[in-house]
Amino acid sequence: MLVYAIRRVLQLPIVLFVVSVVIVGLLQFLPPTARAAAYVKSEQQLAHIDEIIKQYNLDAPFYVQYWTWLKNALKGNLGFSRVDKKPVLEAIATRLPVSAELVLYAFLPTLLFSIWLGTLAAIHRDRFLDQLIRVLAVVFWSLPTFVLGIALVAVVYGYLKLFGIGRLPPDLIIQLAQQANAGEFRYYTGLLSLDGLLNGRLDVTLAALKHLVLPTITLILVLGAQIVRVMRSSMLDELGKDYVRTARAKGLPEKVVHYKHARRNALIPVITLAGLMFAFMLNGVVITETIFNLPGLGQWAAAAAVQLDQPSILGFALFTALIVALANIAVDVLYALVDPRIRYE
Amino acid sequence: MAQNRIETPWTLAWRRFRRHRMAIFSLGIIILLVALALSAPLLVRLGWIPDPNLQPEGPNLAASYFLPPGTPGHPLGTDELGRDVLSRLIYGGRISLLVGFTVALSSVLIGTLVGAIAGYFAGRAFLFFAGPASPTYRELLGRGGLAVVLLSLVGLGTALYLFYRTEPGTALLGFAGALLAAYLLNRLPGLGEKLARALWYGFSWALLLGFAGLIVDVARTLAEPGMARGDLSPIELAGYYLAHLGALALLAFGVVGRIALDVDVVISRIIDFMLSLPGLPILLVLSAFMRNPESALGKLTASLFGEAASVAIIILILVVFGWITTARIVRGLILSLREQEFTLAAQALGVSETRIVFRHLVPNAIAPIIVDATLQVGLAILVEAGLSFLGFGIQPPVATWGNMLTGAQDYIFYAPHLAIFPGLAILLTVLAFNYVGDGLRDALDPRSRV
């Protein structure tokens, strides 16, 4: 088991290698001037793009260029992000907490909420509750993230004047920036809701949470719908199996049959989906952050793609590939831990 | 009186489908949407709806902007440029449905083909390479003699010529032609199969030679500047000699060795890899590159499709990711179908493998494929709208539901109708396709009896 996990982790560089080859390969479809920006570290250098093309052999064959990129990347230089006007790694580091905070608050509620609803629907099969949950699941499954997001912005924020857009109210951002400069407010984790507590600033925590409500709800509703569907059908499968009949024949109460017997087994496919949800969340985050104006990784990627900022795009792609691969490994390991029938030799 | 009407599986399926009220209702909506989309230019010509890009002219322009729904002549109001929302919605629907249907159809066709090949040939490794001194090739020589040698040389020569003396496009065409020639040879009676293999092995020798050459080439190009300066690090120097050694070893192996590849393993690895890619970011990257008018790909699409380039690009990108789900489904189905008695019967009768796959196996897997196709239409519409919303999909002034929403976002508090209608249109359409998919799933499942 441990050996399997270690082997999978050792395979990670291969995944990243292939992803980077694919993306750098795609970059070849762009003219050298457009690609030169990948090697610019500061704004002054942008003026001397021709020299950079020569210096980095940007009109050389693909493998020469890939080699150059790889050597730079291994030294920790992923290029300069034009969108953020700072090196790519630094940009990722500043923006990661914003996305992480969003995913953190969305992931667990989505999972618990939809497992609960899916189980409920399966237990009440074909009755009103089941019908209702199914209709809601299909509707939210069909609802694009951005339509739901815009609707929430318009109705809840615009009309009901509840919650907020962005990360914090503007005056608080300015205040925090000043206090951070003066050393009165320290960013321990970058997660504002947590840093507020650590600094003893309950107002910051509350404001941060208030601004996270709408994007979190958007992610939960759109992603949860899928899990509800899977959970319901998996639970129905389990409820039809022989061991459930045996359990009932033994005279076990329905509650025990449902929650102790059937649901435990029904959870197995949901684990796979939960891992995939990480990937879905990275997709969802691009759109959610754009709509709710959160300065996270998703917004960065969207802006980088608009401006054809290759170093940022490449950095984001590698980062997401890493996250997705790690999530997949976690799922496989969890799988074996939960289901003794699954063994990796 | 006894019923003697013949009940085919399809009539049974239709009867089951009809009982799914939401599915029937959704089917009606889809038919209505398709009819509207098809007749849009006619509606404009009849004067029932204005042109989607028609902007008002005259002295008092502001009065015709942001008209609310219900205004005479503009049932759903006008947008920030005074364009008719209903007309743009109908024209946007044309794009959405075009993208949805084209993507679903292409992905399902490709996915079915790839999945069927992977599933049927799984576990039967294909001898991809056999060196001139390998036992396999010597046996071939014993059967075919001079003809085998000649064809192998033809294969080798053609492949080397294609690799080194032609443009990539021509080489690809030539490669396809050679594959076709091998396939046709294979169908000839008598020695045909042996000759096809001889041609293929000749081709595979060229691949090996080319690969060995590439390794040396890459090593030399990478080390050249350092060597000229004389400051190559020991590791780099070791890599340089290792590459040469590796190429030599490869050639030595090529003389006697054999490489058997399981097509299923190759395809499954590709699918696994595609699934491990983060979808949306890659979509963004692809569309950003393809849209760049300076890039070769951007030029190509622009010259091929003109104004519709962005539509073509979006379809292409969605198909690149779309075939995977179908391929996985079909592969799994074919893997189990090929073990059943009817396949054995067909094989015993000497039915050709192409025919077994496409006339015996794929038709038996058609129900899940149809369901998948329906769901893919909805998904494609959803993703297209998302990309267009972010500004990567279909570019204005062409109206799509996604880019109508992008514009509407800025006026959400002032003119909410601009966002409500495209949003509802997307929701309704995707919902309809998903319900029809659900209904089909139940209807086409022979285990659910009516």
mmCIF file of N, CA, C and O in Angstrom, chain A residues 12 18 29 32-33 42 66 69 89 109 111 150 162 176 210 215 226 230 232 243 254 261 274 288 330-331 334:
data_model
loop_
_atom_site.group_PDB
_atom_site.id
_atom_site.type_symbol
_atom_site.label_atom_id
_atom_site.label_comp_id
_atom_site.label_asym_id
_atom_site.label_seq_id
_atom_site.Cartn_x
_atom_site.Cartn_y
_atom_site.Cartn_z
ATOM 1 N N LEU A 12 4.874 11.308 -10.391
ATOM 2 C CA LEU A 12 4.421 12.688 -10.579
ATOM 3 C C LEU A 12 5.264 13.493 -11.554
ATOM 4 O O LEU A 12 4.714 14.149 -12.438
ATOM 5 N N VAL A 18 5.181 15.498 -19.049
ATOM 6 C CA VAL A 18 4.350 15.391 -20.251
ATOM 7 C C VAL A 18 3.479 16.631 -20.414
ATOM 8 O O VAL A 18 3.355 17.182 -21.513
ATOM 9 N N PHE A 29 3.169 27.087 -31.646
ATOM 10 C CA PHE A 29 2.287 27.612 -32.682
ATOM 11 C C PHE A 29 2.250 29.129 -32.677
ATOM 12 O O PHE A 29 1.637 29.752 -33.529
ATOM 13 N N PRO A 32 7.758 33.835 -32.502
ATOM 14 C CA PRO A 32 8.803 34.010 -31.489
ATOM 15 C C PRO A 32 8.615 35.257 -30.626
ATOM 16 O O PRO A 32 8.836 35.204 -29.420
ATOM 17 N N THR A 33 8.159 36.359 -31.216
ATOM 18 C CA THR A 33 8.018 37.583 -30.418
ATOM 19 C C THR A 33 7.025 37.380 -29.285
ATOM 20 O O THR A 33 7.234 37.849 -28.169
ATOM 21 N N SER A 42 11.695 41.259 -15.929
ATOM 22 C CA SER A 42 11.278 42.569 -15.442
ATOM 23 C C SER A 42 10.704 43.354 -16.611
ATOM 24 O O SER A 42 10.832 42.958 -17.766
ATOM 25 N N TYR A 66 12.626 23.566 -25.453
ATOM 26 C CA TYR A 66 12.108 22.887 -24.267
ATOM 27 C C TYR A 66 13.226 22.715 -23.245
ATOM 28 O O TYR A 66 13.027 22.913 -22.052
ATOM 29 N N TRP A 69 13.756 25.901 -21.462
ATOM 30 C CA TRP A 69 12.689 26.138 -20.499
ATOM 31 C C TRP A 69 12.885 25.258 -19.273
ATOM 32 O O TRP A 69 12.769 25.707 -18.136
ATOM 33 N N LEU A 89 6.034 32.158 -9.963
ATOM 34 C CA LEU A 89 5.912 31.432 -8.697
ATOM 35 C C LEU A 89 5.386 32.343 -7.589
ATOM 36 O O LEU A 89 4.560 31.953 -6.775
ATOM 37 N N PRO A 109 -18.611 20.950 2.777
ATOM 38 C CA PRO A 109 -20.073 21.074 2.757
ATOM 39 C C PRO A 109 -20.692 20.408 1.534
ATOM 40 O O PRO A 109 -21.705 19.730 1.645
ATOM 41 N N LEU A 111 -19.620 17.882 -0.130
ATOM 42 C CA LEU A 111 -19.571 16.434 0.042
ATOM 43 C C LEU A 111 -20.651 15.974 1.017
ATOM 44 O O LEU A 111 -21.475 15.101 0.695
ATOM 45 N N ILE A 150 -24.116 34.782 -11.728
ATOM 46 C CA ILE A 150 -24.671 36.089 -12.079
ATOM 47 C C ILE A 150 -26.012 36.286 -11.394
ATOM 48 O O ILE A 150 -26.321 37.367 -10.874
ATOM 49 N N LEU A 162 -27.322 41.737 0.386
ATOM 50 C CA LEU A 162 -26.705 40.845 1.363
ATOM 51 C C LEU A 162 -25.325 40.422 0.889
ATOM 52 O O LEU A 162 -25.068 40.369 -0.302
ATOM 53 N N LEU A 176 -6.221 47.333 5.964
ATOM 54 C CA LEU A 176 -5.365 46.176 6.218
ATOM 55 C C LEU A 176 -3.987 46.369 5.605
ATOM 56 O O LEU A 176 -2.976 46.018 6.200
ATOM 57 N N LYS A 210 -18.239 36.803 5.059
ATOM 58 C CA LYS A 210 -19.397 37.388 4.394
ATOM 59 C C LYS A 210 -19.186 37.437 2.877
ATOM 60 O O LYS A 210 -20.103 37.239 2.100
ATOM 61 N N PRO A 215 -19.859 33.007 -3.505
ATOM 62 C CA PRO A 215 -19.093 32.086 -4.363
ATOM 63 C C PRO A 215 -19.113 30.660 -3.851
ATOM 64 O O PRO A 215 -19.168 29.704 -4.643
ATOM 65 N N GLN A 226 -24.025 16.865 -8.982
ATOM 66 C CA GLN A 226 -23.460 15.646 -9.574
ATOM 67 C C GLN A 226 -23.340 14.548 -8.527
ATOM 68 O O GLN A 226 -23.657 13.394 -8.778
ATOM 69 N N VAL A 230 -24.940 10.636 -8.235
ATOM 70 C CA VAL A 230 -24.134 9.413 -8.090
ATOM 71 C C VAL A 230 -24.485 8.702 -6.783
ATOM 72 O O VAL A 230 -24.672 7.484 -6.743
ATOM 73 N N ARG A 232 -27.227 8.812 -5.044
ATOM 74 C CA ARG A 232 -28.554 8.206 -5.067
ATOM 75 C C ARG A 232 -28.516 6.860 -5.785
ATOM 76 O O ARG A 232 -29.010 5.845 -5.268
ATOM 77 N N TYR A 243 -27.103 -8.682 0.871
ATOM 78 C CA TYR A 243 -26.752 -8.497 2.275
ATOM 79 C C TYR A 243 -27.721 -7.550 2.976
ATOM 80 O O TYR A 243 -27.926 -7.646 4.189
ATOM 81 N N GLU A 254 -34.534 -0.318 10.233
ATOM 82 C CA GLU A 254 -34.237 0.279 8.928
ATOM 83 C C GLU A 254 -33.075 1.266 9.022
ATOM 84 O O GLU A 254 -32.244 1.351 8.136
ATOM 85 N N HIS A 261 -25.199 -0.277 7.076
ATOM 86 C CA HIS A 261 -24.876 -1.262 6.053
ATOM 87 C C HIS A 261 -24.750 -0.643 4.665
ATOM 88 O O HIS A 261 -23.678 -0.620 4.093
ATOM 89 N N ALA A 274 -15.339 12.505 -5.537
ATOM 90 C CA ALA A 274 -14.817 13.568 -4.677
ATOM 91 C C ALA A 274 -13.429 13.985 -5.150
ATOM 92 O O ALA A 274 -13.086 15.166 -5.134
ATOM 93 N N THR A 288 -16.064 31.206 -11.150
ATOM 94 C CA THR A 288 -16.574 31.826 -9.919
ATOM 95 C C THR A 288 -15.756 33.049 -9.536
ATOM 96 O O THR A 288 -16.310 34.095 -9.189
ATOM 97 N N ALA A 330 -4.542 10.489 -3.944
ATOM 98 C CA ALA A 330 -5.263 10.436 -2.673
ATOM 99 C C ALA A 330 -6.492 9.545 -2.798
ATOM 100 O O ALA A 330 -6.787 8.736 -1.915
ATOM 101 N N VAL A 331 -7.205 9.684 -3.930
ATOM 102 C CA VAL A 331 -8.406 8.876 -4.139
ATOM 103 C C VAL A 331 -8.056 7.393 -4.177
ATOM 104 O O VAL A 331 -8.698 6.569 -3.512
ATOM 105 N N LEU A 334 -7.196 6.203 -0.707
ATOM 106 C CA LEU A 334 -8.409 6.156 0.106
ATOM 107 C C LEU A 334 -9.265 4.943 -0.256
ATOM 108 O O LEU A 334 -9.823 4.270 0.609
#
